[in-house]
Short mmCIF file of N, CA, C and O in Angstrom, two decimals:
data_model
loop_
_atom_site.label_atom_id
_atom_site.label_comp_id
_atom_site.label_asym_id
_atom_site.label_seq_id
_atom_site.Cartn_x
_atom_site.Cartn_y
_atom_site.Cartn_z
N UNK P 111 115.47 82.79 135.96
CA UNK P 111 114.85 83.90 135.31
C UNK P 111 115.80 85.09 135.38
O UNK P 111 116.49 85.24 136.39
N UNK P 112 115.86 85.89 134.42
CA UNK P 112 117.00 86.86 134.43
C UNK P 112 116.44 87.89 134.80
O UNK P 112 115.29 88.18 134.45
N UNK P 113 117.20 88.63 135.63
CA UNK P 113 116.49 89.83 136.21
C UNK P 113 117.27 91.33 135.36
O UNK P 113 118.48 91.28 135.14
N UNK P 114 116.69 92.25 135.07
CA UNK P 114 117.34 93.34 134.39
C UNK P 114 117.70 94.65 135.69
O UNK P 114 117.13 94.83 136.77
N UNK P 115 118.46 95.16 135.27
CA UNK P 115 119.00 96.07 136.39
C UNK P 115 117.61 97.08 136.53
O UNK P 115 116.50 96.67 136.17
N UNK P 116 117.85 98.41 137.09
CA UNK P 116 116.50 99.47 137.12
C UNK P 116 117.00 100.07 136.02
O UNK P 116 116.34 100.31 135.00
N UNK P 117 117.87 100.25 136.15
CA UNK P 117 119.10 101.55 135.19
C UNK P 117 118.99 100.82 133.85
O UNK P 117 120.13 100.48 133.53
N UNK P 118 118.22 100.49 133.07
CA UNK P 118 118.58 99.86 131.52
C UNK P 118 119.88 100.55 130.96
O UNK P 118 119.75 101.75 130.75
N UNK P 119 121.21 99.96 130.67
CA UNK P 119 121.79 100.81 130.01
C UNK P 119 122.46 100.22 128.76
O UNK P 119 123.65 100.37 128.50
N UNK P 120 121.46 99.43 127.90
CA UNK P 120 121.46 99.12 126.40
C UNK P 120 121.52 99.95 125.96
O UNK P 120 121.33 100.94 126.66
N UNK P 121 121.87 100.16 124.36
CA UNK P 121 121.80 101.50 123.87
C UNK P 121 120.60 100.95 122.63
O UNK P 121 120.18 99.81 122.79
N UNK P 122 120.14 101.61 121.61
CA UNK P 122 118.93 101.47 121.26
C UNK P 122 119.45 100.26 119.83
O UNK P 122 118.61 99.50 119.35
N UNK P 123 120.54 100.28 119.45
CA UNK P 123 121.14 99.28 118.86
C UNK P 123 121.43 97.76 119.28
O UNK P 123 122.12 96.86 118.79
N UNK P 124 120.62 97.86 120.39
CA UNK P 124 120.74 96.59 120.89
C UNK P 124 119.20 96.23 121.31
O UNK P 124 118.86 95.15 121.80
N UNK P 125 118.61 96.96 121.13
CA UNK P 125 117.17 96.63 121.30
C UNK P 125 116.46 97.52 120.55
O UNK P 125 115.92 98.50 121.07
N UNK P 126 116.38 97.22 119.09
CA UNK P 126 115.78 98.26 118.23
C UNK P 126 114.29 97.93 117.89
O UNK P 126 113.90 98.13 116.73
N UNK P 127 113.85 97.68 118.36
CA UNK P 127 112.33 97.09 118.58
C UNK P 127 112.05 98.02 119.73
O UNK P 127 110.95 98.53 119.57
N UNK P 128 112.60 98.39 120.72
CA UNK P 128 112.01 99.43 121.95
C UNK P 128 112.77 100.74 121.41
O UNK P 128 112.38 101.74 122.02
N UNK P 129 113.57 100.97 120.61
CA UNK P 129 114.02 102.28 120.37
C UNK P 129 113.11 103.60 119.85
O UNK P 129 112.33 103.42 118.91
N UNK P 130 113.19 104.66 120.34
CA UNK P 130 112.58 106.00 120.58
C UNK P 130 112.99 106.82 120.69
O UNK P 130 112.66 107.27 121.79
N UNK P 131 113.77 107.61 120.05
CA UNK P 131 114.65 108.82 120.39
C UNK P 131 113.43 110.25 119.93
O UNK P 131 112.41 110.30 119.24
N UNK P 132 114.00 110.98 120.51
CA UNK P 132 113.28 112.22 119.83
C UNK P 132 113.78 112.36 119.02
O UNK P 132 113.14 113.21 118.40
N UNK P 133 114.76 112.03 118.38
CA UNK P 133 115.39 112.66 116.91
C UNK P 133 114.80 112.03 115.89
O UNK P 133 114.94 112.43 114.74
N UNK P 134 113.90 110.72 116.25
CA UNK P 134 113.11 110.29 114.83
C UNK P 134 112.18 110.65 115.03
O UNK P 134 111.53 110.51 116.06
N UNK P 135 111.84 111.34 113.85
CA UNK P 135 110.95 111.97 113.06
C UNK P 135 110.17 111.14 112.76
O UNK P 135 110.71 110.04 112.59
N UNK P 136 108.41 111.18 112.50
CA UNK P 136 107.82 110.54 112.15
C UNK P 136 106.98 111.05 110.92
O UNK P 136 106.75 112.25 111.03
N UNK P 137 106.45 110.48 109.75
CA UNK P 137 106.35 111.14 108.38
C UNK P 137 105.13 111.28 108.47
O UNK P 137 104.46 110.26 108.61
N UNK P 138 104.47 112.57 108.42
CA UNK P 138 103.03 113.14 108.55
C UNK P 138 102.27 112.73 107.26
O UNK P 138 101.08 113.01 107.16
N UNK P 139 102.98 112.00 106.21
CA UNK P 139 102.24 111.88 105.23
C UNK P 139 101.84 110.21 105.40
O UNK P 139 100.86 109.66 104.90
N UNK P 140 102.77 109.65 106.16
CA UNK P 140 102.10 108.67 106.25
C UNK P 140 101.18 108.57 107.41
O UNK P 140 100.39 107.66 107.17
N UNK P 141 100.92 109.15 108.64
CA UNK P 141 99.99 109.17 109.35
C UNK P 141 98.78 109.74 108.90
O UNK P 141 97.66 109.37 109.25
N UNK P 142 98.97 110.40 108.34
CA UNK P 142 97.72 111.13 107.38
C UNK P 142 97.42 110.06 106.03
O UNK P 142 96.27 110.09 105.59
N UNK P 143 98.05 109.47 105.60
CA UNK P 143 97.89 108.56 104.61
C UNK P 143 96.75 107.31 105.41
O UNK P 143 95.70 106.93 104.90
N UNK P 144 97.11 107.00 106.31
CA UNK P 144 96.73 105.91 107.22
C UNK P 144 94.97 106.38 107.67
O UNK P 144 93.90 105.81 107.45
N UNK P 145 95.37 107.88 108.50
CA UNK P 145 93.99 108.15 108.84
C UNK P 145 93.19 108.24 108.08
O UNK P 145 92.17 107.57 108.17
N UNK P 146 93.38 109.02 107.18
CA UNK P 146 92.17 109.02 105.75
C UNK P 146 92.05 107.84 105.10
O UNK P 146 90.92 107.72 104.64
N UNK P 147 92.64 107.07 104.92
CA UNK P 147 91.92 106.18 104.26
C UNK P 147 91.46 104.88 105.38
O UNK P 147 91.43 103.68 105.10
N UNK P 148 91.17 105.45 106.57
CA UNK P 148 90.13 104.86 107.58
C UNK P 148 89.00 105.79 107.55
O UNK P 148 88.30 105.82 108.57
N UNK P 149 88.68 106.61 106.51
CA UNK P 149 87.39 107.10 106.24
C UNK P 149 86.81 106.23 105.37
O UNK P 149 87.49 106.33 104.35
N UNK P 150 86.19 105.67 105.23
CA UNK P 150 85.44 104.97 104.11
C UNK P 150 84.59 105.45 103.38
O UNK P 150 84.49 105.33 102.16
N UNK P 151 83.79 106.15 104.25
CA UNK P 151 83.00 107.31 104.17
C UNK P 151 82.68 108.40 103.42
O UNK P 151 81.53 108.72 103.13
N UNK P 152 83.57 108.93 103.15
CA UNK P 152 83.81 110.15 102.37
C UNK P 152 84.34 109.58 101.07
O UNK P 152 85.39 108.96 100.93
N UNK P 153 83.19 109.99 99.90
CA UNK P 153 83.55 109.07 98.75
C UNK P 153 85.16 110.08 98.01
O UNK P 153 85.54 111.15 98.49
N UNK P 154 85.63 109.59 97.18
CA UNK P 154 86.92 109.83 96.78
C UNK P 154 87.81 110.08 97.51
O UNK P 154 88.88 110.18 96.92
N UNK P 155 87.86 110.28 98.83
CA UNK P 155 89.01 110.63 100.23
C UNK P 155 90.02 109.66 99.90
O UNK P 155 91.06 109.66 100.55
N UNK P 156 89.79 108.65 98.76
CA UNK P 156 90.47 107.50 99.18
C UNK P 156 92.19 107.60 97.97
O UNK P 156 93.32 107.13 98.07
N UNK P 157 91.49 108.45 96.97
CA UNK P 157 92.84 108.89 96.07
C UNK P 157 93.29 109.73 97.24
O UNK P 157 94.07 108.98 97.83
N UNK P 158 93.25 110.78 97.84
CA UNK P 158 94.06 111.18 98.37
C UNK P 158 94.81 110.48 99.91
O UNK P 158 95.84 110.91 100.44
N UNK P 159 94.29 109.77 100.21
CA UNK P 159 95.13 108.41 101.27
C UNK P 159 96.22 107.96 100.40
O UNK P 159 97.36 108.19 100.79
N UNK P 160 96.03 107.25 99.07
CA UNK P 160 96.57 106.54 98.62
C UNK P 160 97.91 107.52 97.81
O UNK P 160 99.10 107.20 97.83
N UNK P 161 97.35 108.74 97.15
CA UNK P 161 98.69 109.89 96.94
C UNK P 161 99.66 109.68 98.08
O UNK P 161 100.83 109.32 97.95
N UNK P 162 98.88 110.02 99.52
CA UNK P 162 99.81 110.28 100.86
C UNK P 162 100.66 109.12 100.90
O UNK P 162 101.88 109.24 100.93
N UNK P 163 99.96 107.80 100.89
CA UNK P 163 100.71 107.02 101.47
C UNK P 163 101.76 106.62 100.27
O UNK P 163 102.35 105.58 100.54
N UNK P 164 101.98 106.93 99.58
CA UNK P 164 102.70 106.67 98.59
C UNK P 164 103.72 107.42 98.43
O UNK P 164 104.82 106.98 98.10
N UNK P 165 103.51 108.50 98.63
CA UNK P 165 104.37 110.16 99.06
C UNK P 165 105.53 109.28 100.26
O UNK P 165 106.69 108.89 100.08
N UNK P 166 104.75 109.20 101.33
CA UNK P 166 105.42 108.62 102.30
C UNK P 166 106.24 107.43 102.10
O UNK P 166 107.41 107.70 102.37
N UNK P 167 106.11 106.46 101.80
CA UNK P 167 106.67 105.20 101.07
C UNK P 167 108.35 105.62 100.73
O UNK P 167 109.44 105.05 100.87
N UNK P 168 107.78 107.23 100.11
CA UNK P 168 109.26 107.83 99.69
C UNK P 168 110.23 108.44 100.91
O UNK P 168 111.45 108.49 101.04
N UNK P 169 109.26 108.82 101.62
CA UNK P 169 110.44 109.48 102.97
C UNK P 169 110.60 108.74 103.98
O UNK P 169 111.24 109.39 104.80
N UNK P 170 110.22 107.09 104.62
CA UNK P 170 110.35 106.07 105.09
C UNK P 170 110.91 105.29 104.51
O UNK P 170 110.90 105.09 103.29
N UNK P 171 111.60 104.63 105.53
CA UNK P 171 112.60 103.60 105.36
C UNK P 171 114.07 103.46 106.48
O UNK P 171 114.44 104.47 107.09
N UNK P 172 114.64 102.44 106.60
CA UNK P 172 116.21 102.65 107.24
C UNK P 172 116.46 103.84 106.76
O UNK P 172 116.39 104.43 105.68
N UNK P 173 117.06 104.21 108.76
CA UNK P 173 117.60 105.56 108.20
C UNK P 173 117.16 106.81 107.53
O UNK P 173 117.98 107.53 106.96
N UNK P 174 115.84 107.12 107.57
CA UNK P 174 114.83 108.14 107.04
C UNK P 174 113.61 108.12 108.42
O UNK P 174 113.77 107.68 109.55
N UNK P 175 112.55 108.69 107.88
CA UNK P 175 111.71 109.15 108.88
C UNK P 175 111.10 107.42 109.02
O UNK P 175 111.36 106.46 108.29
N UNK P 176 110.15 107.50 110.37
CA UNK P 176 109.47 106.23 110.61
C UNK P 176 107.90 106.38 110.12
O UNK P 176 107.46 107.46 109.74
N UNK P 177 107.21 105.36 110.16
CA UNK P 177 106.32 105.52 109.93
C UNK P 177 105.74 104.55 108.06
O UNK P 177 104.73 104.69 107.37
N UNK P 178 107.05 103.62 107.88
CA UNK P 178 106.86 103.03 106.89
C UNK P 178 105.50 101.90 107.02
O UNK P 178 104.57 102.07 106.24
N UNK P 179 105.44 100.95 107.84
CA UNK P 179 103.94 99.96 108.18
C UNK P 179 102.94 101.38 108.23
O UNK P 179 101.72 101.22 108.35
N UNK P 180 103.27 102.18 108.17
CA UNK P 180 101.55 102.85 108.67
C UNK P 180 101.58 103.46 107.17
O UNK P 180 100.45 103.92 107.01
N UNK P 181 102.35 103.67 106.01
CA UNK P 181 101.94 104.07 105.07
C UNK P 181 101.61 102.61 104.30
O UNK P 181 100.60 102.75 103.60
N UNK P 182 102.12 101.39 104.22
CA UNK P 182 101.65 100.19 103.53
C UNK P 182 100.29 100.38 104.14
O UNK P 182 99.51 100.97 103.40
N UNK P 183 99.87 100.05 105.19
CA UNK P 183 98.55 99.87 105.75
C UNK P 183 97.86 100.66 105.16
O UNK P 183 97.05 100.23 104.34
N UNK P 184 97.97 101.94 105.40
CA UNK P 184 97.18 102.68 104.41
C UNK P 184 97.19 102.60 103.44
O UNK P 184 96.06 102.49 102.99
N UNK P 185 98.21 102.59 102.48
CA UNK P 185 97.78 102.12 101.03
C UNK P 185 96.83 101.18 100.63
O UNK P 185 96.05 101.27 99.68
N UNK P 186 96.98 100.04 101.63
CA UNK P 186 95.98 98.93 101.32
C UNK P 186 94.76 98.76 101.38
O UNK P 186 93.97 98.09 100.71
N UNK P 187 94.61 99.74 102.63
CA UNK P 187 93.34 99.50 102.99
C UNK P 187 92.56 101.09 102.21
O UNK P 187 91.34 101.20 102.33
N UNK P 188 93.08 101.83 101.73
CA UNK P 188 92.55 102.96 100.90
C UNK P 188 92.59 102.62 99.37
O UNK P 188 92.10 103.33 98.49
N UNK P 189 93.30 101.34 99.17
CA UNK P 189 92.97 100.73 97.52
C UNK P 189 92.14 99.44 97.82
O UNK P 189 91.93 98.59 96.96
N UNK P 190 91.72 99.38 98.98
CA UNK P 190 90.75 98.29 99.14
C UNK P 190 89.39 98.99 99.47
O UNK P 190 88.37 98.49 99.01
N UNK P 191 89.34 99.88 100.09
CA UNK P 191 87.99 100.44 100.35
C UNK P 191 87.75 101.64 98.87
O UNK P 191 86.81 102.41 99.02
N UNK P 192 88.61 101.80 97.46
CA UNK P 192 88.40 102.31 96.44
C UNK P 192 88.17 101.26 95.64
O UNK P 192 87.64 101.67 94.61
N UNK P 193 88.34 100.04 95.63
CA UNK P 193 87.97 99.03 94.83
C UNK P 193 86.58 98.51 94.89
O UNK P 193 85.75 98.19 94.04
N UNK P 194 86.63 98.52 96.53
CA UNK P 194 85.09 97.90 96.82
C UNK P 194 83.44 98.92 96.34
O UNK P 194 82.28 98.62 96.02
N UNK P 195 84.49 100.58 96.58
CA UNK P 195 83.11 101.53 96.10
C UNK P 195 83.27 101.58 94.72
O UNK P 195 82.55 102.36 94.09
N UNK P 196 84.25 100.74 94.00
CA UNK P 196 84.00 100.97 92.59
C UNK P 196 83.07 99.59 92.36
O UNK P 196 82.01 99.52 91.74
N UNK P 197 83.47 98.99 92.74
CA UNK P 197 82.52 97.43 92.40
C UNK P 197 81.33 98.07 93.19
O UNK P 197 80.45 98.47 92.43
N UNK P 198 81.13 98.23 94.21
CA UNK P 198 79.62 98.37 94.50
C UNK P 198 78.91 99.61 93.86
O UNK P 198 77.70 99.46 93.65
N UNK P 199 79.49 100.87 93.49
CA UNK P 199 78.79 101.28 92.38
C UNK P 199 78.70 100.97 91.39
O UNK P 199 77.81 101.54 90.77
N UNK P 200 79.57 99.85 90.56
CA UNK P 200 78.90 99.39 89.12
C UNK P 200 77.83 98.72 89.51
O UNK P 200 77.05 98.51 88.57
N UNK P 201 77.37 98.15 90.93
CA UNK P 201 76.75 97.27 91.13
C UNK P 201 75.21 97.45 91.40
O UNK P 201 74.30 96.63 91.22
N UNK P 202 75.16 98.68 91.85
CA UNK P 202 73.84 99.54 91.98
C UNK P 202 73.87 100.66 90.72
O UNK P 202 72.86 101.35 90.57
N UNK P 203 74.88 100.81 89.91
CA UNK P 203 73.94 101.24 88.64
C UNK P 203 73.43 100.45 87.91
O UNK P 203 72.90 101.01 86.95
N UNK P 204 73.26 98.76 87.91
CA UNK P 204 72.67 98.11 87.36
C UNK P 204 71.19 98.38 87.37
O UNK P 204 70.43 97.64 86.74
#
């Protein structure tokens, strides 16, 4: 079993799965993209999740701010919970 020193002294290019610097920035439009459209709740909240996370989409990526999985997620799940209140209101104005 391999034992690791106390002192880790990888640099974050060698383990970029645990990397964390303060210098990355994380994109408020996609955390905000993400949270709102975990409202379900609040009818139309869900165009504006889906603006955010889409906004974000643009400033995530290699080498840009982080926070790219949390704007897909939100997109999905804020064009999935706008699909479902559109089908279930055609469905009760019957």
């Amino acid at each position: 079993m391999e034992q690791f020193p106390a002192g880790d002294q990888s640099t974050p290019e060698q383990r970029p799965f645990l990397s964390s610097s303060p210098d990355e920035k994380w994109s408020g439009f996609a955390i905000a993209g993400f949270i709102i459209s975990l409202a379900f709740f609040i009818p139309f909240i869900h165009i504006i999740a889906i603006v955010f996370s889409i906004i974000a989409l643009g400033q995530t990526g290699p080498g840009r701010k982080r926070g790219r999985v949390l704007a897909i997620v939100g997109l999905v799940i804020a064009s999935l919970n706008l699909i479902i209140g559109a089908v279930l209101g055609a469905i009760g104005a019957l």
